[in-house]
Amino acid sequence: MNVYDSERMTDVLAAAGYGPAASPAEADLIILNTCHIRERAAEKLFSELGRLRRLKEARAAEGGRLRLAVAGCVAQAEGAEILARAPFVDLVFGPQTYHRLPALLTQAEEHGATIDTDFPAEGKFDFLPQQRAAGGGPVAFLAIQEGCDKFCSFCVVPYTRGAEQSRPADAVLAEAKRLAAAGAREITLLGQNVNAWRGAGPDGGTWPLARLLFALAEIPGLLRLRYTTSHPRDMTPDLIAAHAKIPALMPFLHLPVQSGSDAVLARMHRGHRVADYLRAVERLRSARPDIALSSDFIVGHPGESEADFEATLALVREVGFAQAFSFKYSPRPGTPAAAAPEQIPEPEKAARLAALQALLRAQQSRFNEAMVGQALPVLLTGPGRHPGQLAGRSPYLQPVHLHASREWLGSIRTVRILAAHPNSLAATIEPEEHAAA
Ligand code: 5AD
Ligand code: SF4
């Protein structure tokens, strides 16, 4: 979501006459777009600001000027605190106000350091430029939903991103058409709770996500669709059925479960049990037998016992994940779990994380190795690491490297998988593809 937001900030600034700088040393304005989800993500801001302060001072010594801005969820959560700790910052603004960037920059210019952490009544999406400044590659993000009303015990998102909001279907469809016309072949729909999307439909009704996916699949040139991140509670039967019926909907789903223990899920306020998750997985697999699954896990949530953690390992063994993200619980100020008395000691969290990650890594390797020898349709997305190489993406979101002509960028080609690495695949183009080209 932050990548998408940064791209949209680029669009807003382009309309105000700004262009991208090749390096911080050449920039007149530097915006740090920040994440507050875990403590370490937030800490990065202040170490980065320390470096930029020196750059700003050096610029001033040469008679020039560098402006610094902090955007995103740390800005939203810590607002004035950032200016107190880093008074050399010119502008602090949250994720809901970046459509106001040009006016905010003028205000900072005229009145000094400025903070805007409003949740404005006007939706920012209505005020962003329609044309994207960043040149359209074969893969694109499209935010359709923002915010969260679920208030999991550990999570800052409902506080920093605000209440759940869905963009209307026609706005999403129009943006998708523009992206496809600019060369996008694969679109990933984004939202903190993307499968909770319920948008106004052009027919006056309210559409669920499944309906939107059917409409998106009709757009010429758009060959692949994905959506992330989903909540198990909103994995409705019609959405699961869409995975059987829409060929463009890729067989990969990021569906965070967080824990494999009902006791922990209840403490986390997740609103589902382990059995609900397993049932959703079973239904997804009967709708789309080759669907690959990904998840997020938190270890060491307050009150998590050794037996609870073992239950998480058991769930991982039962489901089998193609990939996953896992984290030590990180207390976030203002969330209920941060104030819970049963905090887990750091060494315990670290040991659990290591055990979980070893299991997940082994599953990911097994998943990748199972591809070797298979023929897969790969979307060629950009240049590869070495000369003559291209990088692509399998239906299961695996990065694929192969030798191929640059003219094939943006097309889907059948490739033979030669080797599996922990995080990517190596492939060769099938001979009939050469003939076809
Ligand atoms: N500590 C650790 N991980 C967290 N996440 C969210 N909040 C926290 C926290 N306080 C993880 C969850 C979520 C992912 C985006 O980040 O697993 O799904
Ligand atoms: Fe955070 Fe996701 Fe829970 Fe919302 S559903 S509070 S975004 S973890």
Short mmCIF file of C-alpha atoms and ligand atoms in Angstrom, two decimals:
data_model
loop_
_atom_site.label_atom_id
_atom_site.label_comp_id
_atom_site.label_asym_id
_atom_site.label_seq_id
_atom_site.Cartn_x
_atom_site.Cartn_y
_atom_site.Cartn_z
CA MET A 1 0.00 0.00 0.00
CA ASN A 2 2.87 2.37 0.73
CA VAL A 3 4.35 1.72 -2.71
CA TYR A 4 0.98 2.60 -4.24
CA ASP A 5 0.67 5.72 -2.05
CA SER A 6 4.18 6.84 -3.01
CA GLU A 7 3.31 6.47 -6.70
CA ARG A 8 0.18 8.54 -6.20
CA MET A 9 2.19 11.24 -4.36
CA THR A 10 4.44 11.30 -7.42
CA ASP A 11 1.34 11.90 -9.58
CA VAL A 12 0.14 14.77 -7.36
CA LEU A 13 3.59 16.36 -7.38
CA ALA A 14 3.99 15.89 -11.13
CA ALA A 15 0.82 17.92 -11.62
CA ALA A 16 2.44 20.64 -9.47
CA GLY A 17 5.56 20.69 -11.64
CA TYR A 18 7.84 18.32 -9.73
CA GLY A 19 9.80 15.51 -11.34
CA PRO A 20 11.72 12.58 -9.90
CA ALA A 21 15.33 13.20 -8.82
CA ALA A 22 18.01 10.63 -9.53
CA SER A 23 19.35 10.71 -5.97
CA PRO A 24 18.70 12.44 -2.63
CA ALA A 25 21.69 14.71 -3.32
CA GLU A 26 19.88 16.13 -6.37
CA ALA A 27 16.43 16.47 -4.77
CA ASP A 28 14.75 19.71 -3.69
CA LEU A 29 12.16 17.77 -1.72
CA ILE A 30 12.48 14.39 0.00
CA ILE A 31 9.43 12.59 1.34
CA LEU A 32 9.86 9.60 3.62
CA ASN A 33 6.76 7.44 3.38
CA THR A 34 6.62 5.49 6.61
CA CYS A 35 5.18 2.32 8.14
CA HIS A 36 4.07 2.01 11.77
CA ILE A 37 3.03 -1.64 11.79
CA ARG A 38 5.96 -2.82 13.95
CA GLU A 39 8.39 -0.90 16.11
CA ARG A 40 11.39 -1.56 13.90
CA ALA A 41 9.64 -0.09 10.87
CA ALA A 42 8.95 3.11 12.83
CA GLU A 43 12.50 3.34 14.21
CA LYS A 44 13.94 3.43 10.71
CA LEU A 45 12.39 6.86 10.25
CA PHE A 46 14.50 8.57 12.88
CA SER A 47 17.77 7.03 11.76
CA GLU A 48 17.00 8.04 8.17
CA LEU A 49 16.07 11.56 9.29
CA GLY A 50 19.43 11.86 11.03
CA ARG A 51 21.17 11.24 7.70
CA LEU A 52 18.91 13.65 5.82
CA ARG A 53 19.50 16.38 8.38
CA ARG A 54 23.18 16.38 7.47
CA LEU A 55 22.28 16.56 3.78
CA LYS A 56 19.95 19.48 4.47
CA GLU A 57 22.62 21.33 6.47
CA ALA A 58 25.24 20.75 3.78
CA ARG A 59 22.81 22.09 1.18
CA ALA A 60 22.12 25.19 3.30
CA ALA A 61 25.88 25.76 3.69
CA GLU A 62 26.10 25.90 -0.12
CA GLY A 63 23.28 28.46 -0.22
CA GLY A 64 20.70 25.91 -1.45
CA ARG A 65 17.62 24.47 0.15
CA LEU A 66 16.34 20.95 0.73
CA ARG A 67 12.86 20.36 2.06
CA LEU A 68 12.03 17.27 4.12
CA ALA A 69 8.61 15.71 4.59
CA VAL A 70 7.39 12.69 6.53
CA ALA A 71 4.33 10.84 5.19
CA GLY A 72 2.46 7.66 6.05
CA CYS A 73 1.42 5.94 9.22
CA VAL A 74 4.27 7.07 11.52
CA ALA A 75 3.36 10.62 10.52
CA GLN A 76 -0.28 9.87 11.31
CA ALA A 77 0.46 8.27 14.69
CA GLU A 78 3.23 10.54 15.93
CA GLY A 79 2.51 13.89 14.20
CA ALA A 80 3.83 16.60 16.51
CA GLU A 81 6.24 14.15 18.17
CA ILE A 82 8.16 13.96 14.89
CA LEU A 83 8.60 17.73 14.76
CA ALA A 84 9.66 17.72 18.42
CA ARG A 85 12.34 15.11 17.77
CA ALA A 86 13.29 16.37 14.32
CA PRO A 87 12.53 20.11 14.14
CA PHE A 88 14.34 20.38 10.80
CA VAL A 89 11.42 18.54 9.11
CA ASP A 90 9.22 20.89 7.02
CA LEU A 91 6.06 18.85 6.62
CA VAL A 92 4.33 15.90 8.33
CA PHE A 93 1.21 14.41 6.73
CA GLY A 94 -0.80 11.21 7.11
CA PRO A 95 -2.01 8.65 4.56
CA GLN A 96 -5.37 10.37 4.05
CA THR A 97 -4.19 13.85 3.05
CA TYR A 98 -1.55 13.43 0.37
CA HIS A 99 -3.89 14.75 -2.32
CA ARG A 100 -3.34 18.11 -0.57
CA LEU A 101 0.44 17.96 -1.00
CA PRO A 102 0.92 21.07 -3.18
CA ALA A 103 -1.14 23.21 -0.77
CA LEU A 104 0.66 21.71 2.23
CA LEU A 105 4.03 22.53 0.70
CA THR A 106 2.92 26.12 0.11
CA GLN A 107 1.68 26.35 3.68
CA ALA A 108 5.02 25.05 5.00
CA GLU A 109 6.78 27.58 2.79
CA GLU A 110 4.73 30.49 4.12
CA HIS A 111 4.12 29.52 7.74
CA GLY A 112 6.88 27.11 8.67
CA ALA A 113 6.69 23.45 9.75
CA THR A 114 3.24 22.06 8.96
CA ILE A 115 1.32 19.01 10.21
CA ASP A 116 -1.75 17.51 8.53
CA THR A 117 -3.04 14.30 10.10
CA ASP A 118 -6.73 14.85 9.35
CA PHE A 119 -9.16 12.19 8.28
CA PRO A 120 -10.88 14.57 5.84
CA ALA A 121 -14.50 14.11 4.83
CA GLU A 122 -13.49 14.32 1.17
CA GLY A 123 -11.98 11.08 -0.11
CA LYS A 124 -8.44 11.56 -1.38
CA PHE A 125 -9.09 9.28 -4.36
CA ASP A 126 -11.51 11.84 -5.81
CA PHE A 127 -8.75 14.45 -5.81
CA LEU A 128 -5.82 12.51 -7.20
CA PRO A 129 -4.80 13.10 -10.82
CA GLN A 130 -6.39 10.52 -13.14
CA GLN A 131 -3.27 10.02 -15.18
CA ARG A 132 -0.43 8.21 -13.52
CA ALA A 133 2.92 10.00 -13.80
CA ALA A 134 4.94 6.83 -13.30
CA GLY A 135 5.17 5.07 -16.69
CA GLY A 136 2.95 2.00 -16.87
CA GLY A 137 4.79 -1.29 -16.49
CA PRO A 138 3.18 -4.71 -17.00
CA VAL A 139 2.27 -5.01 -13.29
CA ALA A 140 0.38 -2.40 -11.30
CA PHE A 141 -1.25 -1.86 -7.94
CA LEU A 142 -4.72 -0.39 -7.59
CA ALA A 143 -6.05 0.62 -4.15
CA ILE A 144 -9.75 -0.19 -3.88
CA GLN A 145 -10.24 -0.18 -0.13
CA GLU A 146 -8.56 1.42 2.79
CA GLY A 147 -8.71 1.30 6.55
CA CYS A 148 -10.00 -1.32 8.93
CA ASP A 149 -12.83 -1.68 11.43
CA LYS A 150 -11.68 -5.00 12.89
CA PHE A 151 -9.42 -3.76 15.68
CA CYS A 152 -7.24 -6.82 16.19
CA SER A 153 -5.63 -6.53 19.62
CA PHE A 154 -2.11 -6.00 18.28
CA CYS A 155 -2.69 -3.78 15.26
CA VAL A 156 -2.30 -0.03 14.68
CA VAL A 157 -3.96 0.01 11.26
CA PRO A 158 -7.47 0.99 12.43
CA TYR A 159 -5.89 4.00 14.21
CA THR A 160 -3.49 5.10 11.48
CA ARG A 161 -5.47 4.31 8.33
CA GLY A 162 -8.89 4.99 9.83
CA ALA A 163 -12.27 3.38 9.23
CA GLU A 164 -12.94 0.96 6.42
CA GLN A 165 -13.73 2.73 3.14
CA SER A 166 -14.41 1.22 -0.27
CA ARG A 167 -13.96 3.09 -3.54
CA PRO A 168 -16.96 2.96 -5.90
CA ALA A 169 -16.84 0.28 -8.59
CA ASP A 170 -16.85 2.70 -11.52
CA ALA A 171 -13.86 4.63 -10.12
CA VAL A 172 -11.97 1.34 -9.77
CA LEU A 173 -12.96 0.15 -13.24
CA ALA A 174 -11.97 3.48 -14.80
CA GLU A 175 -8.56 3.38 -13.11
CA ALA A 176 -8.06 -0.25 -14.18
CA LYS A 177 -8.89 0.65 -17.81
CA ARG A 178 -6.37 3.49 -17.73
CA LEU A 179 -3.73 1.15 -16.31
CA ALA A 180 -4.45 -1.50 -18.94
CA ALA A 181 -4.28 1.12 -21.70
CA ALA A 182 -0.88 2.20 -20.31
CA GLY A 183 0.41 -1.38 -20.54
CA ALA A 184 -0.61 -3.10 -17.29
CA ARG A 185 -1.29 -6.81 -17.85
CA GLU A 186 -1.57 -7.75 -14.19
CA ILE A 187 -3.31 -5.69 -11.52
CA THR A 188 -3.19 -6.34 -7.80
CA LEU A 189 -6.13 -4.82 -5.98
CA LEU A 190 -5.04 -3.39 -2.66
CA GLY A 191 -6.67 -2.80 0.68
CA GLN A 192 -5.87 -3.41 4.34
CA ASN A 193 -9.02 -5.54 4.26
CA VAL A 194 -9.43 -5.91 0.54
CA ASN A 195 -11.98 -8.71 0.62
CA ALA A 196 -14.21 -6.59 2.87
CA TRP A 197 -14.58 -4.25 -0.14
CA ARG A 198 -18.24 -3.42 -0.72
CA GLY A 199 -18.45 -0.60 -3.21
CA ALA A 200 -21.23 1.37 -4.83
CA GLY A 201 -22.00 -0.35 -8.14
CA PRO A 202 -22.80 1.55 -11.36
CA ASP A 203 -26.28 -0.04 -11.20
CA GLY A 204 -27.07 1.71 -7.90
CA GLY A 205 -26.58 -1.46 -5.84
CA THR A 206 -23.72 -2.42 -3.56
CA TRP A 207 -21.21 -4.77 -5.12
CA PRO A 208 -19.14 -7.35 -3.27
CA LEU A 209 -15.53 -7.99 -4.34
CA ALA A 210 -16.47 -11.04 -6.43
CA ARG A 211 -18.69 -8.87 -8.63
CA LEU A 212 -15.90 -6.34 -9.10
CA LEU A 213 -13.49 -9.11 -10.10
CA PHE A 214 -15.89 -10.36 -12.77
CA ALA A 215 -16.15 -6.81 -14.18
CA LEU A 216 -12.37 -6.29 -14.11
CA ALA A 217 -11.81 -9.58 -15.92
CA GLU A 218 -13.73 -8.13 -18.89
CA ILE A 219 -11.24 -5.29 -19.45
CA PRO A 220 -9.30 -5.85 -22.69
CA GLY A 221 -5.58 -6.33 -22.14
CA LEU A 222 -5.94 -7.16 -18.46
CA LEU A 223 -4.76 -10.75 -18.26
CA ARG A 224 -4.17 -11.31 -14.56
CA LEU A 225 -5.88 -10.23 -11.35
CA ARG A 226 -4.86 -10.53 -7.72
CA TYR A 227 -6.04 -8.96 -4.49
CA THR A 228 -4.38 -8.46 -1.14
CA THR A 229 -4.65 -8.49 1.90
CA SER A 230 -7.65 -10.58 2.84
CA HIS A 231 -9.24 -11.45 6.17
CA PRO A 232 -10.50 -15.02 6.71
CA ARG A 233 -13.83 -13.65 7.99
CA ASP A 234 -14.58 -12.00 4.64
CA MET A 235 -13.72 -15.04 2.51
CA THR A 236 -17.36 -15.36 1.39
CA PRO A 237 -18.75 -18.25 -0.73
CA ASP A 238 -19.22 -15.98 -3.79
CA LEU A 239 -15.60 -14.82 -3.56
CA ILE A 240 -14.35 -18.38 -3.24
CA ALA A 241 -16.50 -19.34 -6.23
CA ALA A 242 -14.93 -16.49 -8.25
CA HIS A 243 -11.63 -18.38 -7.99
CA ALA A 244 -13.23 -21.26 -9.89
CA LYS A 245 -14.94 -19.09 -12.48
CA ILE A 246 -12.47 -16.33 -13.38
CA PRO A 247 -9.43 -17.67 -15.25
CA ALA A 248 -7.65 -14.29 -14.90
CA LEU A 249 -7.82 -14.56 -11.11
CA MET A 250 -4.43 -15.98 -10.25
CA PRO A 251 -4.16 -19.15 -8.14
CA PHE A 252 -2.39 -17.47 -5.23
CA LEU A 253 -3.97 -15.99 -2.14
CA HIS A 254 -2.43 -14.17 0.81
CA LEU A 255 -4.78 -15.05 3.66
CA PRO A 256 -3.29 -14.19 7.04
CA VAL A 257 -4.20 -16.47 9.94
CA GLN A 258 -1.75 -14.98 12.52
CA SER A 259 -1.95 -17.98 14.90
CA GLY A 260 -2.98 -21.63 14.93
CA SER A 261 -4.41 -21.50 18.47
CA ASP A 262 -8.06 -20.69 19.15
CA ALA A 263 -7.11 -19.22 22.54
CA VAL A 264 -4.65 -16.80 20.90
CA LEU A 265 -7.03 -15.97 18.04
CA ALA A 266 -9.63 -15.03 20.68
CA ARG A 267 -7.10 -12.85 22.55
CA MET A 268 -6.16 -11.29 19.22
CA HIS A 269 -9.81 -10.47 18.63
CA ARG A 270 -9.60 -12.00 15.17
CA GLY A 271 -13.22 -13.07 14.99
CA HIS A 272 -12.50 -16.51 13.56
CA ARG A 273 -11.26 -19.85 14.79
CA VAL A 274 -8.71 -22.27 13.39
CA ALA A 275 -11.50 -24.47 12.01
CA ASP A 276 -12.97 -21.51 10.09
CA TYR A 277 -9.62 -20.90 8.47
CA LEU A 278 -9.17 -24.55 7.56
CA ARG A 279 -12.66 -24.65 6.09
CA ALA A 280 -11.93 -21.57 3.94
CA VAL A 281 -8.71 -23.23 2.71
CA GLU A 282 -10.56 -26.44 1.89
CA ARG A 283 -13.23 -24.56 -0.08
CA LEU A 284 -10.64 -22.51 -1.92
CA ARG A 285 -8.80 -25.68 -2.87
CA SER A 286 -11.92 -27.34 -4.14
CA ALA A 287 -12.74 -24.21 -6.19
CA ARG A 288 -9.21 -23.90 -7.57
CA PRO A 289 -7.19 -27.06 -6.87
CA ASP A 290 -3.80 -25.51 -7.66
CA ILE A 291 -4.30 -22.44 -5.44
CA ALA A 292 -1.14 -21.57 -3.48
CA LEU A 293 -1.51 -19.98 -0.08
CA SER A 294 0.42 -17.40 1.85
CA SER A 295 -0.12 -16.06 5.35
CA ASP A 296 1.11 -13.72 8.06
CA PHE A 297 1.98 -15.07 11.50
CA ILE A 298 2.69 -13.38 14.79
CA VAL A 299 4.58 -15.30 17.46
CA GLY A 300 4.69 -14.25 21.10
CA HIS A 301 1.40 -12.37 21.26
CA PRO A 302 0.68 -11.63 24.97
CA GLY A 303 -0.52 -14.81 26.67
CA GLU A 304 0.75 -17.20 23.97
CA SER A 305 1.79 -20.44 25.71
CA GLU A 306 4.21 -23.01 24.36
CA ALA A 307 1.19 -25.21 23.54
CA ASP A 308 -0.43 -22.32 21.64
CA PHE A 309 2.74 -21.92 19.62
CA GLU A 310 2.86 -25.66 18.90
CA ALA A 311 -0.69 -25.33 17.57
CA THR A 312 0.59 -22.71 15.09
CA LEU A 313 3.25 -25.14 13.88
CA ALA A 314 0.57 -27.82 13.55
CA LEU A 315 -1.61 -25.52 11.44
CA VAL A 316 1.33 -24.70 9.17
CA ARG A 317 2.00 -28.43 8.70
CA GLU A 318 -1.64 -29.08 7.96
CA VAL A 319 -2.15 -26.28 5.41
CA GLY A 320 1.24 -26.18 3.68
CA PHE A 321 2.14 -22.64 2.58
CA ALA A 322 3.81 -21.55 -0.65
CA GLN A 323 5.27 -18.59 1.23
CA ALA A 324 4.55 -16.60 4.37
CA PHE A 325 5.57 -13.63 6.49
CA SER A 326 6.19 -14.13 10.18
CA PHE A 327 6.94 -11.64 12.92
CA LYS A 328 7.68 -11.39 16.61
CA TYR A 329 4.86 -9.62 18.36
CA SER A 330 5.79 -5.94 18.61
CA PRO A 331 3.84 -3.84 21.14
CA ARG A 332 2.27 -0.82 19.46
CA PRO A 333 1.36 2.15 21.67
CA GLY A 334 -2.38 2.59 22.07
CA THR A 335 -3.36 -0.97 21.07
CA PRO A 336 -4.97 -3.26 23.68
CA ALA A 337 -2.32 -5.99 23.45
CA ALA A 338 0.45 -3.52 24.31
CA ALA A 339 -1.16 -3.01 27.73
CA ALA A 340 -1.79 -6.73 28.41
CA PRO A 341 0.09 -8.07 31.44
CA GLU A 342 1.19 -11.41 29.94
CA GLN A 343 3.97 -10.13 27.66
CA ILE A 344 6.25 -12.88 26.34
CA PRO A 345 10.00 -12.44 27.02
CA GLU A 346 12.10 -11.49 24.00
CA PRO A 347 14.26 -14.67 23.93
CA GLU A 348 11.11 -16.80 23.90
CA LYS A 349 9.69 -14.81 20.97
CA ALA A 350 12.98 -15.14 19.11
CA ALA A 351 13.10 -18.91 19.62
CA ARG A 352 9.52 -19.36 18.44
CA LEU A 353 10.10 -17.19 15.39
CA ALA A 354 13.20 -19.17 14.44
CA ALA A 355 11.31 -22.48 14.71
CA LEU A 356 8.36 -21.19 12.70
CA GLN A 357 10.54 -19.65 10.02
CA ALA A 358 12.54 -22.86 9.60
CA LEU A 359 9.30 -24.74 8.95
CA LEU A 360 7.94 -22.07 6.58
CA ARG A 361 11.24 -21.89 4.67
CA ALA A 362 11.21 -25.66 4.17
CA GLN A 363 7.63 -25.48 2.86
CA GLN A 364 8.51 -22.66 0.49
CA SER A 365 11.51 -24.59 -0.86
CA ARG A 366 9.37 -27.68 -1.36
CA PHE A 367 6.77 -25.61 -3.17
CA ASN A 368 9.37 -24.05 -5.47
CA GLU A 369 11.11 -27.37 -6.13
CA ALA A 370 7.83 -28.96 -7.16
CA MET A 371 7.80 -26.54 -10.12
CA VAL A 372 11.01 -27.91 -11.64
CA GLY A 373 10.28 -29.59 -14.99
CA GLN A 374 6.83 -27.97 -15.26
CA ALA A 375 5.71 -25.65 -18.04
CA LEU A 376 4.30 -22.42 -16.56
CA PRO A 377 2.77 -19.30 -18.10
CA VAL A 378 5.01 -16.44 -16.97
CA LEU A 379 4.27 -12.73 -17.31
CA LEU A 380 7.52 -11.01 -18.34
CA THR A 381 7.72 -7.93 -16.16
CA GLY A 382 11.14 -6.31 -16.48
CA PRO A 383 14.88 -6.67 -17.03
CA GLY A 384 16.60 -9.50 -15.17
CA ARG A 385 19.73 -9.44 -13.06
CA HIS A 386 22.14 -10.23 -15.89
CA PRO A 387 22.43 -8.91 -19.46
CA GLY A 388 20.02 -10.68 -21.81
CA GLN A 389 17.86 -11.81 -18.91
CA LEU A 390 14.26 -10.92 -18.17
CA ALA A 391 12.39 -11.25 -14.91
CA GLY A 392 8.85 -12.52 -14.78
CA ARG A 393 6.19 -13.75 -12.47
CA SER A 394 4.57 -17.17 -12.26
CA PRO A 395 0.83 -17.55 -11.57
CA TYR A 396 1.88 -18.37 -7.97
CA LEU A 397 3.73 -15.05 -7.61
CA GLN A 398 7.17 -16.64 -7.81
CA PRO A 399 9.85 -14.46 -9.43
CA VAL A 400 11.16 -16.24 -12.55
CA HIS A 401 14.45 -15.50 -14.34
CA LEU A 402 15.15 -16.46 -17.93
CA HIS A 403 16.93 -15.42 -21.10
CA ALA A 404 14.48 -13.78 -23.47
CA SER A 405 14.12 -10.90 -25.87
CA ARG A 406 13.17 -7.52 -24.43
CA GLU A 407 10.42 -7.30 -27.03
CA TRP A 408 8.57 -9.91 -25.05
CA LEU A 409 8.21 -7.66 -22.00
CA GLY A 410 4.57 -7.41 -21.01
CA SER A 411 3.61 -10.70 -22.61
CA ILE A 412 2.80 -14.05 -21.04
CA ARG A 413 5.02 -16.89 -22.31
CA THR A 414 5.08 -20.57 -21.53
CA VAL A 415 8.41 -21.39 -19.93
CA ARG A 416 10.00 -24.59 -18.68
CA ILE A 417 11.23 -24.41 -15.09
CA LEU A 418 14.86 -25.54 -14.88
CA ALA A 419 15.77 -24.88 -11.26
CA ALA A 420 14.29 -23.70 -7.99
CA HIS A 421 15.95 -21.29 -5.56
CA PRO A 422 14.60 -20.36 -2.12
CA ASN A 423 12.91 -17.20 -3.46
CA SER A 424 12.82 -17.60 -7.23
CA LEU A 425 12.81 -19.94 -10.22
CA ALA A 426 15.12 -20.22 -13.23
CA ALA A 427 13.48 -21.06 -16.54
CA THR A 428 13.93 -21.33 -20.28
CA ILE A 429 11.49 -20.35 -23.02
CA GLU A 430 9.68 -23.31 -24.59
CA PRO A 431 10.76 -23.90 -28.25
CA GLU A 432 7.21 -23.41 -29.56
CA GLU A 433 7.18 -19.92 -28.02
CA HIS A 434 10.23 -19.05 -30.14
CA ALA A 435 8.42 -20.34 -33.19
CA ALA A 436 5.29 -18.36 -32.30
CA ALA A 437 7.31 -15.17 -31.85
N1 5AD B 1 3.50 -7.04 15.94
C1 5AD B 1 3.94 -7.96 15.03
N2 5AD B 1 3.37 -8.12 13.83
C2 5AD B 1 2.31 -7.35 13.52
N3 5AD B 1 1.54 -7.28 12.43
C3 5AD B 1 0.61 -6.33 12.61
N4 5AD B 1 0.77 -5.76 13.82
C4 5AD B 1 1.82 -6.38 14.41
C5 5AD B 1 2.44 -6.24 15.67
N5 5AD B 1 2.03 -5.37 16.56
C6 5AD B 1 1.70 -8.18 11.30
C7 5AD B 1 0.45 -9.03 11.09
C8 5AD B 1 -0.16 -8.42 9.86
C9 5AD B 1 1.07 -7.95 9.11
C10 5AD B 1 0.84 -6.93 8.06
O1 5AD B 1 1.89 -7.42 10.13
O2 5AD B 1 0.85 -10.36 10.87
O3 5AD B 1 -0.94 -9.33 9.11
FE1 SF4 B 2 -4.89 -4.95 11.49
FE2 SF4 B 2 -5.66 -6.69 9.58
FE3 SF4 B 2 -6.62 -6.91 12.10
FE4 SF4 B 2 -7.39 -4.86 10.55
S1 SF4 B 2 -7.82 -7.08 10.20
S2 SF4 B 2 -6.81 -4.73 12.71
S3 SF4 B 2 -5.51 -4.43 9.41
S4 SF4 B 2 -4.48 -7.17 11.42
#
